[in-house]
XYZ file of C-alpha atoms in Angstrom:
487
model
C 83.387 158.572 -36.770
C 86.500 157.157 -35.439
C 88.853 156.025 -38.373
C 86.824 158.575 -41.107
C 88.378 161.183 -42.942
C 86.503 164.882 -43.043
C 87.807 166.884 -45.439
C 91.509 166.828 -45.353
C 91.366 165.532 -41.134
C 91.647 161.865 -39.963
C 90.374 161.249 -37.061
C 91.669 159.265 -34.391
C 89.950 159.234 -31.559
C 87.147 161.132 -29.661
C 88.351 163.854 -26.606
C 85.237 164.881 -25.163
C 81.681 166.258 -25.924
C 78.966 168.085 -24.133
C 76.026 170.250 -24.768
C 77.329 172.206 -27.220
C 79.721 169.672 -29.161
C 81.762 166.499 -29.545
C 85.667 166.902 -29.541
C 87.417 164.273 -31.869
C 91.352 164.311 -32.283
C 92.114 164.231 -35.873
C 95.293 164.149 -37.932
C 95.513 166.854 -40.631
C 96.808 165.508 -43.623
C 97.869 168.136 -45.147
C 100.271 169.795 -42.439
C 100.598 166.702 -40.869
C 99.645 167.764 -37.359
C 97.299 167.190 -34.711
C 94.523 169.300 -33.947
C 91.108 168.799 -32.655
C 87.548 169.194 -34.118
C 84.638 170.316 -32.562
C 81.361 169.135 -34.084
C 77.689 170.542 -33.832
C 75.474 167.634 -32.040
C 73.208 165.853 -34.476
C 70.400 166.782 -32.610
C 70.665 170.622 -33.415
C 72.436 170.400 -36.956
C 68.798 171.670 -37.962
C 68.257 174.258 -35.234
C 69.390 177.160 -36.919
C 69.920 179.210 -33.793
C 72.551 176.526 -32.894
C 74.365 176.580 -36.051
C 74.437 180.506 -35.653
C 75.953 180.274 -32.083
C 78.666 177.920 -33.733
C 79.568 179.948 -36.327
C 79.413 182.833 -33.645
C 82.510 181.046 -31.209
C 84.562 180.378 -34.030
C 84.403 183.898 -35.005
C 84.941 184.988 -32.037
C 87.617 182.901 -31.030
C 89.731 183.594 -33.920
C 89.522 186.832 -33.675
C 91.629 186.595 -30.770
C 95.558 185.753 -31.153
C 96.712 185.102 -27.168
C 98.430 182.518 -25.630
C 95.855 181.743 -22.918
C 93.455 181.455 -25.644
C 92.554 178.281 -27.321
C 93.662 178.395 -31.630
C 90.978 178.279 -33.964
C 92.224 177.151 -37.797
C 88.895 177.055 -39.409
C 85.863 176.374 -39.641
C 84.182 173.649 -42.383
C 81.681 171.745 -42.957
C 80.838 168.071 -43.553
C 77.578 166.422 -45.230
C 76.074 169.647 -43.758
C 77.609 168.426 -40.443
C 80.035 171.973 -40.036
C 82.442 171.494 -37.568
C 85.594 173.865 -36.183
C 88.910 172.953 -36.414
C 91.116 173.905 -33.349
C 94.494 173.257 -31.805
C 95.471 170.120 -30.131
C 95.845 170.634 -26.446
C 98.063 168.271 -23.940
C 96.507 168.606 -20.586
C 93.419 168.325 -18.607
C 90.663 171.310 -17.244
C 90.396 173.337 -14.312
C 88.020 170.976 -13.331
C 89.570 168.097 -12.997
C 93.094 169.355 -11.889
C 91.206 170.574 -8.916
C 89.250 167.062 -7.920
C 87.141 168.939 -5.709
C 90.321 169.938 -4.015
C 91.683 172.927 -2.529
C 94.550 174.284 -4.655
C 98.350 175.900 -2.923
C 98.454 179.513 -3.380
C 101.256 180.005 -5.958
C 98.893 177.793 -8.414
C 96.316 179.590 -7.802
C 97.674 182.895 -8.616
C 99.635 181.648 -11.597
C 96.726 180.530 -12.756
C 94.341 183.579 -12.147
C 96.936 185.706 -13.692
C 97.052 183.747 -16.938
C 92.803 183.297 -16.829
C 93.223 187.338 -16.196
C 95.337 188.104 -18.967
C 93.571 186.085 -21.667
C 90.330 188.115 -20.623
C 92.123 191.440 -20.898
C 93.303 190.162 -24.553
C 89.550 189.162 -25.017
C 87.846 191.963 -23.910
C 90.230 194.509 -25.370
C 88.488 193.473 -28.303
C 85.323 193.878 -27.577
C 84.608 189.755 -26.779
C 83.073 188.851 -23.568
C 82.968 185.519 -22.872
C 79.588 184.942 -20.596
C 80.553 181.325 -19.176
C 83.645 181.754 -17.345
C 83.949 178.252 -15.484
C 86.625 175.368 -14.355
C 85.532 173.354 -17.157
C 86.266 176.073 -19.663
C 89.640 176.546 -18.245
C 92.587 173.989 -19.674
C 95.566 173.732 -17.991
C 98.226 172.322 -20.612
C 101.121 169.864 -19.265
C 103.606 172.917 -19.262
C 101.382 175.094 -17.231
C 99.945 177.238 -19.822
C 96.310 177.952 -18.629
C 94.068 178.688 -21.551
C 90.204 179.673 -21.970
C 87.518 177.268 -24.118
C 84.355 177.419 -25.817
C 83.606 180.560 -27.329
C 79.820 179.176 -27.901
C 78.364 181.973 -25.303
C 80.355 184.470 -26.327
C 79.055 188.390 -27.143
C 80.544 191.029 -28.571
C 79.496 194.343 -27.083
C 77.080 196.279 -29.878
C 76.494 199.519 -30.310
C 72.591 199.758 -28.686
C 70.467 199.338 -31.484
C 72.905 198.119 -34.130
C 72.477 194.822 -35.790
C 74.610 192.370 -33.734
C 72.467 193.548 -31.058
C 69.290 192.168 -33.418
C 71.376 189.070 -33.397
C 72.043 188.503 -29.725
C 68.254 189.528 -29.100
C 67.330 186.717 -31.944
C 69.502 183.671 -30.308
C 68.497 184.268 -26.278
C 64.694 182.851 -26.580
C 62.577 184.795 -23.494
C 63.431 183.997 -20.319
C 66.572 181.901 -20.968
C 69.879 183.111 -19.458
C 72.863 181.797 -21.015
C 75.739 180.662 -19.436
C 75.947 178.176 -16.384
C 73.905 179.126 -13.136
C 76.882 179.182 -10.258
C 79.268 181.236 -12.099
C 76.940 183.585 -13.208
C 77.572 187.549 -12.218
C 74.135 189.257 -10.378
C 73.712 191.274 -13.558
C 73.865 188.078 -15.789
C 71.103 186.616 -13.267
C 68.885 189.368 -13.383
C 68.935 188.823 -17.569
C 70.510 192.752 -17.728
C 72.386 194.146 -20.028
C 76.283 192.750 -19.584
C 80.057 194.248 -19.891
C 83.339 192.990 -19.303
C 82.559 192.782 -15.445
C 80.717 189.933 -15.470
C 83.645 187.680 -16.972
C 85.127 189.265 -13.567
C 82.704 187.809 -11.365
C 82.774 184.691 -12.959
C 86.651 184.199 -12.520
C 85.929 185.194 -9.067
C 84.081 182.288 -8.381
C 86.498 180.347 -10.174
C 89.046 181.196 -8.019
C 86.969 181.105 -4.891
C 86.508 177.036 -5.805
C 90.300 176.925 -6.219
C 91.106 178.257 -2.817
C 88.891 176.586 -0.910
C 87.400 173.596 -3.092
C 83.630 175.449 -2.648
C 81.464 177.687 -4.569
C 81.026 180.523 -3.135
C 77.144 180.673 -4.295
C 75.294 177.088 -3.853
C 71.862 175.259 -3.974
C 70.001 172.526 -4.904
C 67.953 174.732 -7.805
C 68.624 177.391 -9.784
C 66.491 179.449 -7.750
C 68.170 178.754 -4.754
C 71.344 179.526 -6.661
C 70.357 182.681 -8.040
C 69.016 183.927 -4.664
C 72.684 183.400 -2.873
C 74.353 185.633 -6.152
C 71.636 188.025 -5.716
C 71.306 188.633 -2.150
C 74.064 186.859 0.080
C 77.454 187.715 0.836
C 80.325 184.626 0.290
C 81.635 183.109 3.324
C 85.539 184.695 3.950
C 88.001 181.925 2.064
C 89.481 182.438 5.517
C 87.308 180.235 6.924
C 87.843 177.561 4.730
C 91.628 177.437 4.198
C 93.502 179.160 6.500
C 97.086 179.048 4.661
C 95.797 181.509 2.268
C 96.728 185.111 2.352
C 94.107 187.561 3.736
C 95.194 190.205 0.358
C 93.853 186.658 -1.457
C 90.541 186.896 0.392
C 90.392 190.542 -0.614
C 90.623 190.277 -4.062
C 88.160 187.528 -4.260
C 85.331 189.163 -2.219
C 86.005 192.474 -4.645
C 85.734 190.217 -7.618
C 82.440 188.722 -5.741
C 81.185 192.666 -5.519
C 77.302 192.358 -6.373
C 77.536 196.126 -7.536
C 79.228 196.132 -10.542
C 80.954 199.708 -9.930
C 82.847 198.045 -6.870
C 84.143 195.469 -8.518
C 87.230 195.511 -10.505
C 86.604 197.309 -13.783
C 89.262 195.531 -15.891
C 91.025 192.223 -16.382
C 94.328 194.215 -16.232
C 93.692 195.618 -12.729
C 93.339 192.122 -11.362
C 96.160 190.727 -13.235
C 98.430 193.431 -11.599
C 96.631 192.666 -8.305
C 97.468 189.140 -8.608
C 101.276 189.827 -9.871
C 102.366 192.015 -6.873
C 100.322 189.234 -4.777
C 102.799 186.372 -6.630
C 106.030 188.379 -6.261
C 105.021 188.884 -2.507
C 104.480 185.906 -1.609
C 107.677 184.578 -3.487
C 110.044 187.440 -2.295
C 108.118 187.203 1.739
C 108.176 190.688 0.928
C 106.967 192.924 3.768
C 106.195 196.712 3.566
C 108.752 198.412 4.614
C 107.637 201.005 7.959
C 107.740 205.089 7.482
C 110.245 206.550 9.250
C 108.512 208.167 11.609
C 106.432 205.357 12.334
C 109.940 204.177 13.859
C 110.941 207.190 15.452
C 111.259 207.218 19.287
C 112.912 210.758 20.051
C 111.583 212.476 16.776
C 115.517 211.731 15.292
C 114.512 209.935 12.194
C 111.567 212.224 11.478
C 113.849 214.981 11.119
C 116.686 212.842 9.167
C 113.774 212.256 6.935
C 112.711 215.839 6.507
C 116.631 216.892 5.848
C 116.833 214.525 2.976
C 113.796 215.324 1.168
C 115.164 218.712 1.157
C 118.130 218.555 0.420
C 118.534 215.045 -1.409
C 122.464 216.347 -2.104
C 122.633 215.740 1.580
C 121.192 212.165 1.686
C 123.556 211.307 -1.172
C 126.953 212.504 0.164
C 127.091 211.216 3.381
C 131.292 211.502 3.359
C 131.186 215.175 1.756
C 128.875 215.731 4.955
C 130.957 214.939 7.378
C 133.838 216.426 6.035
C 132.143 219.699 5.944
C 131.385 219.247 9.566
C 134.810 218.217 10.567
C 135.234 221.864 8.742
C 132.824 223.786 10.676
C 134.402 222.398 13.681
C 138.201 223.853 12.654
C 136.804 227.081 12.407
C 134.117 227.355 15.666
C 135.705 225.605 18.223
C 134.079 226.825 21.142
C 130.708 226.999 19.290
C 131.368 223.352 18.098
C 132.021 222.311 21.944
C 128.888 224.008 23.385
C 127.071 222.372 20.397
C 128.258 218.982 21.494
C 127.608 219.343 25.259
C 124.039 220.338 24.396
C 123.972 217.542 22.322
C 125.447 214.951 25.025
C 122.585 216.423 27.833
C 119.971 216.480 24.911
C 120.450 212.445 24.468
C 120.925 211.766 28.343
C 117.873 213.363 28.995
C 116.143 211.715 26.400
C 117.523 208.197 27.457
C 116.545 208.797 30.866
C 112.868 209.349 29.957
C 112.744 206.600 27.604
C 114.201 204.002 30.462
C 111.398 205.456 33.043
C 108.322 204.698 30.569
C 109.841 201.429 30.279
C 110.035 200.924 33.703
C 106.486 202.359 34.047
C 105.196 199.570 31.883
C 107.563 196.743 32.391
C 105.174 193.293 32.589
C 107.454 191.329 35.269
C 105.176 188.237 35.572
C 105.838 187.999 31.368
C 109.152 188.454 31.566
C 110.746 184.850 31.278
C 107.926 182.764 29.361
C 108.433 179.394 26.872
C 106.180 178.674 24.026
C 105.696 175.219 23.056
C 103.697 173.652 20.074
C 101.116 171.944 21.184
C 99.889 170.527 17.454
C 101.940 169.290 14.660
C 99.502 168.609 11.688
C 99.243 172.542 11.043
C 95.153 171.518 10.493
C 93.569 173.645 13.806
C 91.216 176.349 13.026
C 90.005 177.681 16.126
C 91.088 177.099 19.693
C 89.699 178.054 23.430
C 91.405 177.163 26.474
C 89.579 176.407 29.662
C 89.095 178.583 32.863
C 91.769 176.446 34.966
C 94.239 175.897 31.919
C 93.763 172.287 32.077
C 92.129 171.723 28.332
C 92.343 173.358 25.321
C 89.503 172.937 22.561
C 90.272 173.288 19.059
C 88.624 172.230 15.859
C 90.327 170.640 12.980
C 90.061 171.074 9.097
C 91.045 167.829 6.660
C 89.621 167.372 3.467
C 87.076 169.207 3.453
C 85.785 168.044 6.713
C 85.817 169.435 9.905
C 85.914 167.738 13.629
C 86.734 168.841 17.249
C 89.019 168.095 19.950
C 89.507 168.162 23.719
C 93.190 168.100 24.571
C 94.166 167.797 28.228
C 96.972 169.184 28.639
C 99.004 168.063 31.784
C 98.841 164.631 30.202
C 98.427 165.627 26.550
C 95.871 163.131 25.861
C 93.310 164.228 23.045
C 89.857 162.858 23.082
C 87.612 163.624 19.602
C 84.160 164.968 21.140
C 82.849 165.730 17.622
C 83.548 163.650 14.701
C 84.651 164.669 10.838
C 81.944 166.212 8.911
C 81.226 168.646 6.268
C 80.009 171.644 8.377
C 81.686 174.611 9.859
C 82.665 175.277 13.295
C 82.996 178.609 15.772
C 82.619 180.746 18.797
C 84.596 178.733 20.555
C 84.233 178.795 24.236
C 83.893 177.648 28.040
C 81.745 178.054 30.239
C 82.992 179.921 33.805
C 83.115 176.913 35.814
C 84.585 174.589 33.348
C 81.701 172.118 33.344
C 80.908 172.778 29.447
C 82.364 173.719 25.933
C 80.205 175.731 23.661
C 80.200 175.899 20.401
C 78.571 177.021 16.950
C 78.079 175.219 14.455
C 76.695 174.586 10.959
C 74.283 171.819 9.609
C 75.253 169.344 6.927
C 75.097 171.323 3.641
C 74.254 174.361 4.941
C 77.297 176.848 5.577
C 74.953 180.338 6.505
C 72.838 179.021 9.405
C 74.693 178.570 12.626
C 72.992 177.065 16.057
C 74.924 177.685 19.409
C 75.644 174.122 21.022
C 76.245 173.562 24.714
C 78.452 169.800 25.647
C 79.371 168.597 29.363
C 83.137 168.923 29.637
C 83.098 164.525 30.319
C 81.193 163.725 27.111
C 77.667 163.784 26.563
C 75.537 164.579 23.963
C 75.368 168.102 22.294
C 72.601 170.359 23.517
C 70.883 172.864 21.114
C 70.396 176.479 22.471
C 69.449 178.591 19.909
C 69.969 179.617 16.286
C 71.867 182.406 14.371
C 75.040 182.693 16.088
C 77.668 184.481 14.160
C 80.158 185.161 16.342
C 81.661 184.204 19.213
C 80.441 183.838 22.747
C 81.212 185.920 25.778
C 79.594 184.988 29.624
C 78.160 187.365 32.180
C 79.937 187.187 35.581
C 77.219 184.640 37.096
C 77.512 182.458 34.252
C 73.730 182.410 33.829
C 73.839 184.568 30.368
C 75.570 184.618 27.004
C 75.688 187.395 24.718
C 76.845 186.749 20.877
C 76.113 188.708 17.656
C 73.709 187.898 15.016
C 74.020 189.149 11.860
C 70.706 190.270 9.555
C 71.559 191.789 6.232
């Protein structure tokens, strides 16, 4: 089609296509711009339920006017080929900005907060999307994030009413639409849907941004739908330690398999994600309560005098000079006052210098603290019985390897090589003869098998499976104790 003219649109070259349609880049003639068309495939230009979900996203699109929503112009058709005409973007999608990549934290908010406030836009009017994913997700060359394809789109009916009839008509039985690892619990279980599940969705969007995995995986859509339905995500934590734990939160609440725990807007995450941003920007910290910082009950009462009398916070000069007042006129008074005062705070100092004492830790007094690392990759650490090695495991690129650093010579010997699995619990035995450790096989992040290794090398014993914690030693050495989780 390259080099035809459709209507009034030239087109240029070809941008993309997939299931649902082929992007061309075409030159309007008319308004001498570029924009993009989006055509039907050939292969379902006679399948009327396709041409009805067509017409149905550009509908639905241009009902919305937002910036972090992809332009629809119109919508035409050619030869009985109908096709959409849409704005001309300059950038590339989610998907392939992230290259199966970890993302830094201020792009990842900055772009959850745009994805966030599109959907707010979207659902105020009654639009839910249903296929919230990377590759619906264009990220322009100035930034500006903005949401694609329409195609699954549903507005929410009245129960009964006719675009209810229509929904029912284009789902044949036992077909879920939208795309099997993004898909909310509700949207797997082929229930009735809301604006929540476009939550859930961006969830797992942003999970895969902050740690380059989905959160839900598998070989088959089974397997897929089982982790959504039943399994908790792994903490992001675990993945990428740089990111902030309030992060973490606000991904496992958008991962909330009960839909009333979840967030219950678009808004409420956007501000979530704002104060997040300006947080992390600012290195804001909360500031402490006053008398969480009281020793002597002094700033507790300050506090209590100015919420009562807030004239008296305010006019800290017209204070004093009405105590320099008080003081003319009640000398004596004003002297006893300040004697009582003077044994008050000596008393007070006195006890506060004892429970010091009481608790000083004189071995801790004078200590260094050296770095030990400098690639800011370590995970986990343990240090041995005698002080003499320190085990840690190391992060890069998605893969994950362990070291045994000796530490009066600072050599570092690799006693487990990169691989993509996960790594825990740590841990030493009593004597210093062996290193445990869990760990995770090759694609498979939930099971976890406690490992046993001779300190000098050797190769890694198996001791049991299900560890998900770390490991602690009776007194003889002869036991271990760990937790194992079961729902």
């Amino acid at each position: 089609m390259i080099g035809q003219t459709v209507s009034h649109y030239r087109i240029v070259g070809k941008l993309g296509g997939g299931g649902m349609g082929v992007v061309y880049e075409a030159e309007d003639t008319r308004l001498t711009r570029r924009v993009a068309l989006k055509f039907i495939p050939a292969e379902m230009v006679h399948d009327q339920k396709s041409l009805d979900r067509f017409v149905r996203e550009a509908r639905a699109a241009s009902q919305l006017n937002h910036p972090g929503i992809c332009t629809i112009h119109d919508i035409d058709d050619n030869n009985g080929h109908p096709f959409i005409v849409m704005e001309k973007l300059q950038g590339v999608s989610l998907k392939e900005r992230m290259r199966g990549k970890s993302m830094e934290v201020d792009e990842i908010l900055d772009i959850g907060i745009q994805v966030a406030d599109a959907l707010a836009a979207s659902h105020a009017k009654g639009i839910i999307h249903r296929d919230i994913k990377p590759a619906n997700i264009f990220v322009s060359q100035t930034g500006q994030t903005k949401i694609l394809d329409f195609g699954l789109a549903k507005s929410i009916p009245e129960p009964g009413s006719s675009e209810a009839a229509l929904e029912d008509s284009l789902t044949a039985v036992g077909v879920i639409p939208g795309t099997a690892v993004y898909m909310s619990p509700e949207q797997a279980r082929g229930e009735e849907l809301d604006v929540r599940t476009d939550l859930f969705s961006l969830g797992t969007v942003i999970y895969q941004m902050a740690t380059a995995r989905l959160p839900f995986a598998g070989a088959t859509s089974a397997v897929i739908f089982h982790a959504i339905l039943e399994l908790d995500p792994v903490s992001t934590q675990q993945f990428n330690s740089a990111l902030p734990l309030r992060l973490d939160e606000i991904i496992h609440r958008l991962l909330e398999k009960e839909r009333d725990l979840r967030y219950q807007s678009a808004a409420d995450l956007r501000g979530d994600l704002k104060r997040l941003k300006r947080d992390t920007e600012s290195g804001r910290k909360v500031a402490p309560s006053s008398t969480s910082v009281s020793a002597l009950g002094v700033s507790t009462a300050r506090s209590t005098s100015a919420t009562t009398n807030p004239a008296a916070a305010s006019s800290p000069i017209s204070q004093s000079s009405a105590v320099v007042a008080a003081a003319g006129r009640h000398k004596v008074g004003t002297g006893l006052a300040a004697l009582f005062a003077i044994v008050v705070l000596l008393a007070a100092g006195f006890g506060v210098y004892s429970l010091l004492a009481r608790h000083r830790m004189t071995p801790f007094r004078n200590f260094s603290v050296t770095k030990v690392t400098e690639d800011g990759n370590v995970v986990f650490a343990a240090i041995s019985p005698d002080g003499n090695y320190i085990l840690s495991t190391v992060r890069d690129n998605g893969l994950a390897s362990m070291s045994l650093r000796n530490v009066p010579t600072n050599s570092v010997t690799q006693v487990q090589p990169p691989a993509e699995l996960y790594y825990n619990g740590l841990s030493f035995s009593r004597d210093g003869n062996y290193f445990y450790f869990g760990r995770s096989d090759p694609g498979n992040d939930e099971l976890k098998f406690l490992y046993r290794v001779p300190l000098l090398g050797g190769t890694p014993e198996k001791l049991t499976a299900d560890v998900d914690s770390n490991t602690a030693f009776s007194p003889d050495g002869r036991k271990v104790a760990f937790m194992r989780y079961d729902n």
